[in-house]
XYZ file of C-alpha atoms in Angstrom:
198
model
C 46.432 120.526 63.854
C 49.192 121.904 61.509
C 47.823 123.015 58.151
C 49.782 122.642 54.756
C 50.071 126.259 54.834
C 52.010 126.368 58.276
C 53.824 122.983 57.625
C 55.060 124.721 54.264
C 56.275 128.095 56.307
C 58.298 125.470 58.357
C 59.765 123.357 55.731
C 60.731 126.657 53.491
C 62.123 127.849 56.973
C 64.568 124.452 57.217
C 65.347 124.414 54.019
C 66.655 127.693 54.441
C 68.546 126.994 57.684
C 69.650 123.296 56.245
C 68.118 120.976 58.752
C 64.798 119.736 56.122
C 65.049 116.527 55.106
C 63.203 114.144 52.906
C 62.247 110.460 53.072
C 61.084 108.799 50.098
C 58.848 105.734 49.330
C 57.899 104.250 46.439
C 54.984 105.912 45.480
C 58.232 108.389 43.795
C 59.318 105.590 41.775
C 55.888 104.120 40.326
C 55.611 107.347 37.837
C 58.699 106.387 36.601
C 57.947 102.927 35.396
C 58.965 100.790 38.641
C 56.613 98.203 39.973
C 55.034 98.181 43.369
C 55.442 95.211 45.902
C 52.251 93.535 44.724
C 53.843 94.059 40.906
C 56.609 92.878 41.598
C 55.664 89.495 43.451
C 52.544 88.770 40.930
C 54.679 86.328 39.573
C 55.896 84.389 42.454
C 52.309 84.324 43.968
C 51.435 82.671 40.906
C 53.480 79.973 41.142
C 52.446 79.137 45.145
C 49.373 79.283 43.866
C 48.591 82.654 45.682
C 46.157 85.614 43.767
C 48.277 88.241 44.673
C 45.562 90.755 44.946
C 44.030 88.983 47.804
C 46.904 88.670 49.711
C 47.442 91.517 52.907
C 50.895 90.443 53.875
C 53.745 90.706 50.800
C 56.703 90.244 53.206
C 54.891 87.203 54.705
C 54.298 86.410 51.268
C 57.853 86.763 49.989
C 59.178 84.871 53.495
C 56.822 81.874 52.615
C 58.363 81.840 48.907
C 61.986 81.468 50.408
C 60.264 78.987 52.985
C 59.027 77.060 50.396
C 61.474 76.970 47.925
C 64.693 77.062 50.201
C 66.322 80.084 48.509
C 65.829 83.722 47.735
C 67.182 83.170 44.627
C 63.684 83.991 42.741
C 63.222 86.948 45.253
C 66.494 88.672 44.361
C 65.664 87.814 40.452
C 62.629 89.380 40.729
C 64.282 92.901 42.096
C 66.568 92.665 39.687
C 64.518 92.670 36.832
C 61.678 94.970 38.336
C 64.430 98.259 39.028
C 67.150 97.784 36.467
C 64.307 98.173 33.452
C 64.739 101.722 31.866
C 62.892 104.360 33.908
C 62.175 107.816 33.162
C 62.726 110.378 35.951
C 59.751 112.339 36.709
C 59.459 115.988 37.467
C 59.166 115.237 40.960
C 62.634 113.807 40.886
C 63.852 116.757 38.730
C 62.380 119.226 41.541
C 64.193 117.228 44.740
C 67.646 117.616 42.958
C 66.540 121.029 42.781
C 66.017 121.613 46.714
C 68.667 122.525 49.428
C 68.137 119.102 50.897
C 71.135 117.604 51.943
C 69.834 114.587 53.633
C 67.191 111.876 52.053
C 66.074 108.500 53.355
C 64.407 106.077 51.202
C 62.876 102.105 51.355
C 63.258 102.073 47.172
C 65.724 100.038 45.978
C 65.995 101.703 42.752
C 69.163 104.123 42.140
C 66.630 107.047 40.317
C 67.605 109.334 43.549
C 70.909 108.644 42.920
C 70.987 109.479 38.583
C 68.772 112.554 39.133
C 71.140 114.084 41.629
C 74.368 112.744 39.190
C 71.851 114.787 36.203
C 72.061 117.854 38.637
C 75.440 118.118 38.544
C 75.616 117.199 42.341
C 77.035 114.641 43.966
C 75.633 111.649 46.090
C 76.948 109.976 48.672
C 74.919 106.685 49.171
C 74.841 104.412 52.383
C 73.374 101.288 51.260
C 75.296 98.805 54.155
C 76.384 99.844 57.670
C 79.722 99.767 56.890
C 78.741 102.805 54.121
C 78.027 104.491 57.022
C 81.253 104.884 58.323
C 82.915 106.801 54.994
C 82.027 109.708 54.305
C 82.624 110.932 50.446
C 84.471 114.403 50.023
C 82.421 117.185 48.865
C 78.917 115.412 49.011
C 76.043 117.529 47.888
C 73.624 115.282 49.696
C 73.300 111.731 51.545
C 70.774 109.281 50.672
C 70.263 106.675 53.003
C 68.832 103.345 51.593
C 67.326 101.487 54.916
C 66.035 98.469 52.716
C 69.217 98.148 50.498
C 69.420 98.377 47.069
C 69.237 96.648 43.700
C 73.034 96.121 43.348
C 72.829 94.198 46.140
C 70.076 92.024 45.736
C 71.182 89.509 48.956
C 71.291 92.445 51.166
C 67.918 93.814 50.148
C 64.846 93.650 53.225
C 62.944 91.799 51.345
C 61.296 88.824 53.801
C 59.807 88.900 57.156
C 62.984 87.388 58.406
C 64.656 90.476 57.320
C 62.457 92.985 58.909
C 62.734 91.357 62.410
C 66.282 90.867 62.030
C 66.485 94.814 60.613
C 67.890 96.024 64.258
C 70.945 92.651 63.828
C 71.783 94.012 60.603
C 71.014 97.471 60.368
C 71.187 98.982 63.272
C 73.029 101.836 62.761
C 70.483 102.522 60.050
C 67.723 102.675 62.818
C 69.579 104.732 64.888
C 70.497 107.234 62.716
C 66.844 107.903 61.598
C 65.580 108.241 65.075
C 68.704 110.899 65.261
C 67.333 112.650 62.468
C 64.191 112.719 63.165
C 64.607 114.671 65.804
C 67.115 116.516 64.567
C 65.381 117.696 60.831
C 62.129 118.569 59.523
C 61.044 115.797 57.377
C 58.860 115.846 54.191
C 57.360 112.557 53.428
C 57.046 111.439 49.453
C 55.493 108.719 48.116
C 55.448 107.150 51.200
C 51.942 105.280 52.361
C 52.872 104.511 56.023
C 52.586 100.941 55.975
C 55.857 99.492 55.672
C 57.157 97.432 58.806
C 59.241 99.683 59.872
């Protein structure tokens, strides 16, 4: 079994010869202010007369909302309001700007990756779509990958059930690239609990 001492010899090793990577979950963002997915649907439980905080399956949840109701309108309001509120980055943010990473992956849709690396005087060159993934931006510092969209593009965001098994349809190239990488880099997981879909 590898202990944190020996993982931390080989991370400290990749960083050094520029293959570590990061991938970064929410648990990052909560610190800061931003809800989880149980926050953040509370609201739209309520009104299908769900207690949230029973419930084992948000993205069934969240599928049976825009079953119900015939839209994703509420969805997309809901991520919208939940991670464009104020935030304050957190010292863990502070320290990844601070790390010869030049690759992250994240599920958040939140852009506090993105503003801490700006802060750093670095610059970020984010592939939100598939088609991002095809442009490459001219002197990029580091690439963050968002796999489950982001907040400026609420219609885009994985959000449902329907949009995890339709992920490999509409973000394939997302998928692919991962598995490239993680073969490729040593990864450091953060705020990440393992039990997304994906």
């Amino acid at each position: 079994m590898l202990t944190a001492e020996t993982f931390l010899d080989r991370y400290t090793k990749a960083c050094e010869e520029g293959y570590a990577a990061l991938f970064v979950g929410a648990g990052l963002s909560r610190p800061s202010g931003f809800v989880d997915w149980k926050e953040m649907l509370r609201d739209i439980a309520k009104e299908l007369r769900l207690d949230v905080d029973r419930e084992t399956d948000l993205v069934a949840l969240a599928q049976y909302h825009v079953n119900t109701s015939r839209s994703r309108a509420r969805l997309n309001q809901a991520l919208i309001e939940e991670f464009t509120k104020n935030a304050k980055l957190t010292e863990n943010h502070q320290l990844i700007a601070g790390l010869p990473i030049r690759t992250v992956w994240t599920t958040n849709y939140d852009q506090l990756l993105e503003q801490v690396y700006r802060e750093a005087h670095k610059s970020p060159d984010v592939k939100i779509t598939q088609e991002n993934l095809a442009i490459t931006i001219p002197g990029r510092d580091v690439t963050i990958y968002k796999m489950h969209g982001d907040v400026s593009q609420p219609d885009n965001a994985v959000l449902t059930k329907e949009d995890y098994e339709l992920y490999n349809n509409h973000r394939l190239v997302f998928s692919e690239k991962l598995k490239g990488d993680l073969i490729e880099r040593t990864f450091l997981f953060l705020g990440f609990s393992f039990t997304d879909t994906n």
